[in-house]
mmCIF file of C-alpha atoms and ligand atoms in Angstrom:
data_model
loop_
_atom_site.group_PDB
_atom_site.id
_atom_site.type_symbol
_atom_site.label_atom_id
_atom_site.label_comp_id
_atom_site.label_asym_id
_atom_site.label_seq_id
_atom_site.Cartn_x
_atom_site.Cartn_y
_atom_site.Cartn_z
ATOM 1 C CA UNK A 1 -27.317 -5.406 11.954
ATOM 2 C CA UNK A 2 -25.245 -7.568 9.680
ATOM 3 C CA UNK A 3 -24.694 -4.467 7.862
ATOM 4 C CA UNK A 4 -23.640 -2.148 10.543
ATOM 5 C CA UNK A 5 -21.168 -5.399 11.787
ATOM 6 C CA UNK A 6 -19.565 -5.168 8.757
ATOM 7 C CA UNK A 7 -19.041 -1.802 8.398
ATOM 8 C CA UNK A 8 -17.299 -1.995 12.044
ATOM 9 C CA UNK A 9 -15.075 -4.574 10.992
ATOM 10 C CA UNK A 10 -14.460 -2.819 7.480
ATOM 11 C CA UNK A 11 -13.306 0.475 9.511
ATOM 12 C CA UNK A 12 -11.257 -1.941 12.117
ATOM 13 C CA UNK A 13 -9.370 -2.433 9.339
ATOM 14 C CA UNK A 14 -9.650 0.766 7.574
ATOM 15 C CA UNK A 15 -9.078 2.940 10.645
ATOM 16 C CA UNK A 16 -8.058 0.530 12.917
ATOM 17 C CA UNK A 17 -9.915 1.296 15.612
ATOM 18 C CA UNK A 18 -10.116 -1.891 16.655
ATOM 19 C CA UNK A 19 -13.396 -3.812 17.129
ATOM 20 C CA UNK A 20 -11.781 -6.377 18.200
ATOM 21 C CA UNK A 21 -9.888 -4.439 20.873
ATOM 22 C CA UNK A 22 -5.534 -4.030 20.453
ATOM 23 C CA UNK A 23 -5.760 -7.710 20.666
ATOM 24 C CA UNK A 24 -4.643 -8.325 16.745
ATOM 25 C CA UNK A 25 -1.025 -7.513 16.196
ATOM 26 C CA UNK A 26 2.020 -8.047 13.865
ATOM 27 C CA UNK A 27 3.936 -9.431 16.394
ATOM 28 C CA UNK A 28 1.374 -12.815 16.448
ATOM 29 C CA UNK A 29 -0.361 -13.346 13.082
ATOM 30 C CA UNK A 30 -1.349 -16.806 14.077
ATOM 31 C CA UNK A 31 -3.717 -14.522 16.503
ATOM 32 C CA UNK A 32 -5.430 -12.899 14.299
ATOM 33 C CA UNK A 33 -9.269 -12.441 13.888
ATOM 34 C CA UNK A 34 -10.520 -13.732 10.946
ATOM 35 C CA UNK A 35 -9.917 -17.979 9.882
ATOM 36 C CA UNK A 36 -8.739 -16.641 6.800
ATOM 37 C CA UNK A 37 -5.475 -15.542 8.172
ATOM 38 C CA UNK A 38 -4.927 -18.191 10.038
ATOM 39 C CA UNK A 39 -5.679 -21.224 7.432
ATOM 40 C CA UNK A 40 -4.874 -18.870 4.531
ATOM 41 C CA UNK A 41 -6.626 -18.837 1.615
ATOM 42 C CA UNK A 42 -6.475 -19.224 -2.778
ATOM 43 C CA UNK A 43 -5.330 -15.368 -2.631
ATOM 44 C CA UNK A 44 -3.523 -14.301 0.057
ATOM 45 C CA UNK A 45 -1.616 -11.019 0.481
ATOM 46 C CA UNK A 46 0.958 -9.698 0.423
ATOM 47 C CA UNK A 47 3.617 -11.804 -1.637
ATOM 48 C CA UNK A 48 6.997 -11.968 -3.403
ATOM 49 C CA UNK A 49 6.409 -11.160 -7.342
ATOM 50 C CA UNK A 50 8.840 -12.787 -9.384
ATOM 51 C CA UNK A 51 9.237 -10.823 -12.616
ATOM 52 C CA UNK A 52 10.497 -13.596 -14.169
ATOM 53 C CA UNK A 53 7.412 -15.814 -13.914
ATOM 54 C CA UNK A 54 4.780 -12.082 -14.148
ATOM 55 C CA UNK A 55 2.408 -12.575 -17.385
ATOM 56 C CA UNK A 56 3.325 -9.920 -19.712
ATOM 57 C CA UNK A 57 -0.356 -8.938 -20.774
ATOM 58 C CA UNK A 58 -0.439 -8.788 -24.783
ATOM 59 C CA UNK A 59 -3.869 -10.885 -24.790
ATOM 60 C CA UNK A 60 -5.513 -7.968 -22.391
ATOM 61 C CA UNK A 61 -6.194 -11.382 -20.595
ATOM 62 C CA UNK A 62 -6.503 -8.900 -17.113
ATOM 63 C CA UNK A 63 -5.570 -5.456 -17.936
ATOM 64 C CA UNK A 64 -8.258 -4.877 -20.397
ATOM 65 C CA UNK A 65 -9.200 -1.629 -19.487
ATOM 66 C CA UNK A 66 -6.473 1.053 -21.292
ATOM 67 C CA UNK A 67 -4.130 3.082 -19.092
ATOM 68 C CA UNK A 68 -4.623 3.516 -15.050
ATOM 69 C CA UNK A 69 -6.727 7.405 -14.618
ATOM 70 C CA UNK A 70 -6.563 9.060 -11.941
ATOM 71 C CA UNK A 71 -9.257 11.582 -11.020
ATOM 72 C CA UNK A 72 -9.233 14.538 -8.055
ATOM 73 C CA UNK A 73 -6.061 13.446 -6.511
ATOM 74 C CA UNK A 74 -4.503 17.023 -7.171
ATOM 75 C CA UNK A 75 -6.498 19.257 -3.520
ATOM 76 C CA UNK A 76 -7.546 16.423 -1.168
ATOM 77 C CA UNK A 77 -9.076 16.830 2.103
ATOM 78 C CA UNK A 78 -7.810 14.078 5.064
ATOM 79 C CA UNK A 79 -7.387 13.430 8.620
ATOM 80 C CA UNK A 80 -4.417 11.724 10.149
ATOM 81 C CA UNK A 81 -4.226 9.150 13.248
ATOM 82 C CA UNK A 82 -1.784 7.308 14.707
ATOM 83 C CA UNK A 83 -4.030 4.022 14.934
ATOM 84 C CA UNK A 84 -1.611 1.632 17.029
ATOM 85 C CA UNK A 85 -0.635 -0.014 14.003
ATOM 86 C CA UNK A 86 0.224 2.436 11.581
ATOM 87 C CA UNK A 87 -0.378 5.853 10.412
ATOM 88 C CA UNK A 88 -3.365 6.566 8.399
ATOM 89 C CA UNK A 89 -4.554 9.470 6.470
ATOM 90 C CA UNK A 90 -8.541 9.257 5.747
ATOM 91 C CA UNK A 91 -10.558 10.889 3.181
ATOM 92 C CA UNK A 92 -12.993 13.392 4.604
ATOM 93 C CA UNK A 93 -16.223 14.872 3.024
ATOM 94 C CA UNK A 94 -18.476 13.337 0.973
ATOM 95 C CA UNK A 95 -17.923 9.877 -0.763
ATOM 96 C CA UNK A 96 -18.668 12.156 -4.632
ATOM 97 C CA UNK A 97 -15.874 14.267 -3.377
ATOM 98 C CA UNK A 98 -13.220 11.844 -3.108
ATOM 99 C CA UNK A 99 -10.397 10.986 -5.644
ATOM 100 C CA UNK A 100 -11.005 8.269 -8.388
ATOM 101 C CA UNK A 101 -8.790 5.946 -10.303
ATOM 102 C CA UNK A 102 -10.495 3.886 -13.224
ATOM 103 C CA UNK A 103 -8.434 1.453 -16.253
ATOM 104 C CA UNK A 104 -5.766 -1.110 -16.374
ATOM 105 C CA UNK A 105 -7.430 -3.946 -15.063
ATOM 106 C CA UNK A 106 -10.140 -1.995 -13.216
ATOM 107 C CA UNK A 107 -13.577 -2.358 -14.791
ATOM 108 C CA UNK A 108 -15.553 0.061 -12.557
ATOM 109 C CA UNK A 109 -14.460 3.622 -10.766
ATOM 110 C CA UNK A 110 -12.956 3.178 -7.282
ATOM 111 C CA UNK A 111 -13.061 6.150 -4.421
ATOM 112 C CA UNK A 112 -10.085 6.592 -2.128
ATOM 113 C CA UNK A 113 -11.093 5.969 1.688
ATOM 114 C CA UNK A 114 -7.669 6.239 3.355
ATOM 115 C CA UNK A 115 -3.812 5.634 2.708
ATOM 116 C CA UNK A 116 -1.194 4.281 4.977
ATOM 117 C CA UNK A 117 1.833 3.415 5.608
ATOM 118 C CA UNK A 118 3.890 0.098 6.088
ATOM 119 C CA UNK A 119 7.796 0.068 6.876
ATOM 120 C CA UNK A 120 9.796 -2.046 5.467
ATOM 121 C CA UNK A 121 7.232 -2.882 2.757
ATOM 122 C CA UNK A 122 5.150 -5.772 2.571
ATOM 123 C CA UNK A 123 5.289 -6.966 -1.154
ATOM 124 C CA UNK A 124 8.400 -7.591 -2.172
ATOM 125 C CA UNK A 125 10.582 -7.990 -5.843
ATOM 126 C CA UNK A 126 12.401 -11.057 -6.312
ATOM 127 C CA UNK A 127 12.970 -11.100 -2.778
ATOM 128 C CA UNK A 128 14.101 -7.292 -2.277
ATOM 129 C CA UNK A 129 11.998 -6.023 -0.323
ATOM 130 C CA UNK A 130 11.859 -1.945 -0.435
ATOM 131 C CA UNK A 131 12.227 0.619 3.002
ATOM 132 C CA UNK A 132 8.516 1.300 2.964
ATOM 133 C CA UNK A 133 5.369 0.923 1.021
ATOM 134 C CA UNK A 134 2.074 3.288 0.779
ATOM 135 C CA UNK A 135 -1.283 1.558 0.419
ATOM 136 C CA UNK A 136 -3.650 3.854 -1.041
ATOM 137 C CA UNK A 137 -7.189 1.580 -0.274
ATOM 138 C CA UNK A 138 -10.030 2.322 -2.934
ATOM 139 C CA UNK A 139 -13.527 1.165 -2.803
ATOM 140 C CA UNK A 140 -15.592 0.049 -5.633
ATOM 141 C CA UNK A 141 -18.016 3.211 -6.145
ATOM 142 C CA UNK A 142 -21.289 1.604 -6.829
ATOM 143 C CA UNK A 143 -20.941 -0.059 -3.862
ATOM 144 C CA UNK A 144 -21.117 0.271 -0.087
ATOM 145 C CA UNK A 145 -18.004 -0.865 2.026
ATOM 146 C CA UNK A 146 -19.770 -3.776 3.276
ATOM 147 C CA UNK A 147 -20.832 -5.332 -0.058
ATOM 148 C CA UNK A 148 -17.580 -4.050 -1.534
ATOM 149 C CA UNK A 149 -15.481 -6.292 1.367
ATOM 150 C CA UNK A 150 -17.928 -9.219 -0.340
ATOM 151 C CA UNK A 151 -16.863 -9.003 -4.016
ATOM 152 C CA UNK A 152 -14.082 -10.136 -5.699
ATOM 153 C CA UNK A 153 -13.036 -6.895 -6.876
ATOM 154 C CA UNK A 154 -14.666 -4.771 -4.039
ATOM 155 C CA UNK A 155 -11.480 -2.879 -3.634
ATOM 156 C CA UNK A 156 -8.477 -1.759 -5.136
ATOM 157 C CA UNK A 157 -5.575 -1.057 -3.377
ATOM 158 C CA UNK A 158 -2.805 1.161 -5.338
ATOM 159 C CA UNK A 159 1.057 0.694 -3.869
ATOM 160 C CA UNK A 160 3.731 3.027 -4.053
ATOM 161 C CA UNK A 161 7.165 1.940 -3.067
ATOM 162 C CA UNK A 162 9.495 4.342 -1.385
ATOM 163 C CA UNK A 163 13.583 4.731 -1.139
ATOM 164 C CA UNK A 164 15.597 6.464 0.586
ATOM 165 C CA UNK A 165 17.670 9.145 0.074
ATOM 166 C CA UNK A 166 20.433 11.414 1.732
ATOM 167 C CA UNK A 167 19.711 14.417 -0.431
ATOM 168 C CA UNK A 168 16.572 14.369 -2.216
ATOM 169 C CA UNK A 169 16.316 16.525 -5.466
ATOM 170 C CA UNK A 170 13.366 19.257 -6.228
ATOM 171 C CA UNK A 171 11.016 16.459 -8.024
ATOM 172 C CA UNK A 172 11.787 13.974 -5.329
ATOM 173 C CA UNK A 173 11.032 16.797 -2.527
ATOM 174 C CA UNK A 174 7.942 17.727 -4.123
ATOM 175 C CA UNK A 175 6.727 14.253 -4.087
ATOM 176 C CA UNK A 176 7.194 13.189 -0.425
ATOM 177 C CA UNK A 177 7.925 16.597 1.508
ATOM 178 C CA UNK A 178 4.131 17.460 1.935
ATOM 179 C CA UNK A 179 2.956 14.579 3.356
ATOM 180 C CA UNK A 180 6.172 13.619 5.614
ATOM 181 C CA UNK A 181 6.006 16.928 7.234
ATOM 182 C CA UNK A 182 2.766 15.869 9.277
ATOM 183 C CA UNK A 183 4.557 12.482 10.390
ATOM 184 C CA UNK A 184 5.932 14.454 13.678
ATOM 185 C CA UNK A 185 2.318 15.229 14.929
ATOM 186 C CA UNK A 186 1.327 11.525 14.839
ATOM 187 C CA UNK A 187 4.268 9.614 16.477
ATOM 188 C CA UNK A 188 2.147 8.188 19.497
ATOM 189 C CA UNK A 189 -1.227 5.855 18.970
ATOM 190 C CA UNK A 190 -4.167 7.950 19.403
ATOM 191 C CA UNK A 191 -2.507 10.953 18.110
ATOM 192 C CA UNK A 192 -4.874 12.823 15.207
ATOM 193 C CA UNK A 193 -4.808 15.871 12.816
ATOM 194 C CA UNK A 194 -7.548 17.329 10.799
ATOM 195 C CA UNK A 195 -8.044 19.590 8.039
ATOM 196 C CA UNK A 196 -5.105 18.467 5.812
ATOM 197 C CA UNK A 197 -5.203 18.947 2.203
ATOM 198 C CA UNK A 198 -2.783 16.880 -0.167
ATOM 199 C CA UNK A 199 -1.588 16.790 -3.185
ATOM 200 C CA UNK A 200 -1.728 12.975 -3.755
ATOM 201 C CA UNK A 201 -0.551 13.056 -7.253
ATOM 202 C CA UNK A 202 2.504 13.885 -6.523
ATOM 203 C CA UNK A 203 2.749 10.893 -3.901
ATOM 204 C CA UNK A 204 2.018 8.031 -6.656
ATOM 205 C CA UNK A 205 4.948 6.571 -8.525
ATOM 206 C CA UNK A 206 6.642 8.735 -11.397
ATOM 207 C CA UNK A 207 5.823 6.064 -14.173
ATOM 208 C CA UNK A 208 2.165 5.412 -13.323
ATOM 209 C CA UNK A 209 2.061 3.370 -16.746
ATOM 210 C CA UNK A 210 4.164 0.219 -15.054
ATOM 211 C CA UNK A 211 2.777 -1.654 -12.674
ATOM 212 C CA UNK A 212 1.994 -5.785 -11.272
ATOM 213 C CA UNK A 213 -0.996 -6.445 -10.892
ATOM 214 C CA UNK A 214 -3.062 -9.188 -9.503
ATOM 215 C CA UNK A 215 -6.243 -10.492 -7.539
ATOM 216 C CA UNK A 216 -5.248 -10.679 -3.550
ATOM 217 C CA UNK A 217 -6.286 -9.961 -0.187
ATOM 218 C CA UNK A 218 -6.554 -7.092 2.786
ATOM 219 C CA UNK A 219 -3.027 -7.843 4.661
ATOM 220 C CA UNK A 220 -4.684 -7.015 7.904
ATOM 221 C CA UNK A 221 -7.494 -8.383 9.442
ATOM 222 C CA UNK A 222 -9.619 -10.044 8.284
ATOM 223 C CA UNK A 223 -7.774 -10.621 5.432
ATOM 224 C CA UNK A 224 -10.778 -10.354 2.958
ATOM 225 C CA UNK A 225 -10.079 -12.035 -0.642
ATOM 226 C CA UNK A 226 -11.374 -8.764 -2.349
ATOM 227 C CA UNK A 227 -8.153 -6.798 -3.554
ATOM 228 C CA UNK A 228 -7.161 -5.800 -7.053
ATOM 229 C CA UNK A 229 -3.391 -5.265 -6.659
ATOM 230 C CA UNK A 230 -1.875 -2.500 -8.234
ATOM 231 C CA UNK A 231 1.797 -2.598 -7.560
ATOM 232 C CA UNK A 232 3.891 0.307 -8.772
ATOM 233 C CA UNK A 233 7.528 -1.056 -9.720
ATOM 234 C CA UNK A 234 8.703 2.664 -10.123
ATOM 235 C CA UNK A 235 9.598 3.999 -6.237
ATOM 236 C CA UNK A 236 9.117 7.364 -4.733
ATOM 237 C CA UNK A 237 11.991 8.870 -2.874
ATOM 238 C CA UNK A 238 11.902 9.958 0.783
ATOM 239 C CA UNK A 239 14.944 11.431 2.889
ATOM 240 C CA UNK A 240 16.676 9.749 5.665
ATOM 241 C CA UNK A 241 15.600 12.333 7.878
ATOM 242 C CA UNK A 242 12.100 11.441 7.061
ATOM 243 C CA UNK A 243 12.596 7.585 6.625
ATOM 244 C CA UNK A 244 14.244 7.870 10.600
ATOM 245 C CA UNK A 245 11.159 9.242 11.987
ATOM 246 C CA UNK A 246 9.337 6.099 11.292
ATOM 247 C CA UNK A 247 11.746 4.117 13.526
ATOM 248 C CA UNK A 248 10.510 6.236 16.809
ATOM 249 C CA UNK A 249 6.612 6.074 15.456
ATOM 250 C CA UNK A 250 4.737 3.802 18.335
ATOM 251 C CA UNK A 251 3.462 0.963 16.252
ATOM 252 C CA UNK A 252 5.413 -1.539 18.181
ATOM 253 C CA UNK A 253 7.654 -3.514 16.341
ATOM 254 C CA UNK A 254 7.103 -3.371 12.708
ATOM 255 C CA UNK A 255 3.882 -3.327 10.385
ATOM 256 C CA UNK A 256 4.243 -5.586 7.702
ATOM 257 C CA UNK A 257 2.485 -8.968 7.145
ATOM 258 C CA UNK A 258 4.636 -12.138 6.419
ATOM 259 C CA UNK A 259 3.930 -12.827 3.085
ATOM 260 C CA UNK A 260 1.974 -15.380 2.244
ATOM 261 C CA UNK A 261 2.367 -18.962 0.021
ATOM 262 C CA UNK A 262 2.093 -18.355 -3.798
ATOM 263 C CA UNK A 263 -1.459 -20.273 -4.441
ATOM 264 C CA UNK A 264 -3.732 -19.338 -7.983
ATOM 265 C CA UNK A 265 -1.944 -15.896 -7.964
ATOM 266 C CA UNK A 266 -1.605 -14.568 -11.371
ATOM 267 C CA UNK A 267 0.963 -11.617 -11.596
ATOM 268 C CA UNK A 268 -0.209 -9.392 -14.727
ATOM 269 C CA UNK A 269 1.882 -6.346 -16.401
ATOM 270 C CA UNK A 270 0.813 -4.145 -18.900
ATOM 271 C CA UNK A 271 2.999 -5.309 -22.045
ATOM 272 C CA UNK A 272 4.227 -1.803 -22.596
ATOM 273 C CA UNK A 273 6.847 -1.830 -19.411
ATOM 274 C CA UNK A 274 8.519 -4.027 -21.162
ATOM 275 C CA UNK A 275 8.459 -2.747 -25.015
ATOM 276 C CA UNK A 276 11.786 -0.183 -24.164
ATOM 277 C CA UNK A 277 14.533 -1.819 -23.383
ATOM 278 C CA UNK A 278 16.167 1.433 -21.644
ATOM 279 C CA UNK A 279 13.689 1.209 -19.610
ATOM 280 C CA UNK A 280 14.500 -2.786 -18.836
ATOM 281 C CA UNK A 281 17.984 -1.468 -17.749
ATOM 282 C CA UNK A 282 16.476 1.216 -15.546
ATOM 283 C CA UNK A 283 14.901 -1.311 -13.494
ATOM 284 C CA UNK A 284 17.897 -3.511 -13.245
ATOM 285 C CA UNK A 285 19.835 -0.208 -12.558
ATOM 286 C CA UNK A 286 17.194 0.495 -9.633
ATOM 287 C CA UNK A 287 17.414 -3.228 -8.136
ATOM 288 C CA UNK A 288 20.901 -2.933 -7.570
ATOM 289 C CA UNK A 289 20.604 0.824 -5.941
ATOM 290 C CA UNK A 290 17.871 -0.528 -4.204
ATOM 291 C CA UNK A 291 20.001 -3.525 -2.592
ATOM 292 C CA UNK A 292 23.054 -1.090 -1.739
ATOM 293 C CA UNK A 293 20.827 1.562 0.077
ATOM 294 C CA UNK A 294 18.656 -1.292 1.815
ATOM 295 C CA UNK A 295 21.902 -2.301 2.909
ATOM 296 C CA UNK A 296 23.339 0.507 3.718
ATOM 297 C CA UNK A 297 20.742 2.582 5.278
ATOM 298 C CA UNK A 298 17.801 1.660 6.117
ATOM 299 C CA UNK A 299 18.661 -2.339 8.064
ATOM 300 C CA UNK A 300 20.381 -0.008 9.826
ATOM 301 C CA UNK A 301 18.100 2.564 11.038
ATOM 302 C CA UNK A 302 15.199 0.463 11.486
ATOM 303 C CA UNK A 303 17.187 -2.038 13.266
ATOM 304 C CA UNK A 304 18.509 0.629 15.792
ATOM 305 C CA UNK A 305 14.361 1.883 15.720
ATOM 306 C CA UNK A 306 13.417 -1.240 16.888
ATOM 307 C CA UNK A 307 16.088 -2.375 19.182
ATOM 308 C CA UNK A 308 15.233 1.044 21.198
ATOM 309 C CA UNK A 309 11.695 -0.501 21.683
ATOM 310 C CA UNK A 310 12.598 -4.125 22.717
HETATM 311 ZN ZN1 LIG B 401 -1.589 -1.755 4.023
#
């Protein structure tokens, strides 16, 4: 029974379907199921990473596990819903047929069960927080999802950051164009497709070898202490066009957690994102594009998406 409980409450969260009814929403988090989200705990999610303060790992002290793999994400079978709080594609089929990512600071293999969106995103980088933010939520694969939301490490969630873009070019298409055409059938809560095959690859960041990382939490409840972070800093583009559509999806007024006191968190990056200095200026080159177009664009149309709603 405890079992089955568990599994409920893993696939409220997962699927959202609530168990606990639409009572839990953004718009209270002091409501929320789960005394962990209310009193907080040692590693709450999401948060602020400050690069300057982020543990460059030479001593492999948490990524001691080579380079981040990533297995079967090329032809991948989901189903889409509109949940009530955001839009969710699941993997379907059996668990040996899902994708796999392994290394970096994951010891064991971990399966994909679903990704989702969040708009604007939750973590944020020295206090810039980007337009939107994929969570692609792995479970450990020798376990079930019940002892996995019991362990430490029982899940890894991967992150992709996305910008936004007037005019995308062909690689930034071909990155977010497959999946954002399906956003129109899923604007309502309730709404489903089925049958949709992905290639996911193309939806992770460009530069899969630079990444935070760090122990946290689910950001939804019940706001289990069982997440290895794995924060891309490298965004994925979408287009305005797309990034607009969010505004009139029906997940009331936004989706993101408030992020949560800095406690024991331990920001980790592999040592080698920092090694090229071009790539240094990149990132400072990024941050300030980032801050224009947040600016710019996206306060705007977001605000305007949720003023229509109020
Ligand atoms: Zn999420």
């Amino acid at each position: 029974m405890k079992k089955f409980y568990t599994f409920i409450l893993y696939f409220d969260y997962a699927l959202c379907i609530s168990f606990y009814g639409p009572i839990w929403s953004y718009d209270d988090e002091s409501a929320w199921p789960g005394g962990i989200c209310k009193k907080g705990g040692k590693r709450q999610s999401p948060i602020d990473i400050r690069t300057n303060d982020v543990i460059k790992d030479f001593d492999k002290q948490f990524i001691k596990h080579g380079s981040l793999k990533f297995i079967g994400y090329e032809n991948v079978l989901l189903s889409g819903v509109n949940n009530g709080h955001t839009i969710q594609f699941s993997t379907e089929g059996d668990n040996e047929m899902h994708p796999t990512v392994t290394g970096g600071p994951l010891k064991y293999f971990y399966r994909l069960e679903q990704l989702h969106f969040h708009w604007l995103s939750e973590h944020s980088i020295n206090g810039v927080k980007f337009p939107m933010e994929i969570h692609f939520v792995h479970v450990r694969s020798d376990l079930e999802v019940s002892e996995a939301l019991n362990k430490r490490d029982g899940l890894a969630i991967i992150s992709v950051f996305c910008n936004i873009q007037t005019e995308l070019n062909e690689d930034q298409k071909k990155a977010s164009e497959e999946i954002m055409q399906h956003i129109p059938m899923l604007m309502r809560t309730g709404h489903r497709i089925s049958g949709v095959i992905l290639n996911l690859s193309k939806l992770l960041s460009p530069n899969k070898n630079s990444y935070f990382t760090y122990l946290g939490s689910l950001t939804s409840p019940e706001c289990n202490e069982v997440v290895v972070w794995i924060i891309f800093d490298n965004p994925i583009y979408i287009s305005d066009a797309h990034y607009r559509l969010f505004g009139k999806v029906g997940v009331g007024r936004h989706n993101f957690r408030s992020q949560q006191r800095l406690n024991y968190h331990q920001v980790f990056q592999p040592p080698d994102a920092f090694i090229s200095t071009p790539k240094a200026i990149l990132i400072v080159t990024d941050a300030l594009k980032l801050v224009t177009q947040f600016f710019r664009n996206v306060t705007r149309f977001v605000v305007k998406g949720f003023k229509s709603r109020l």
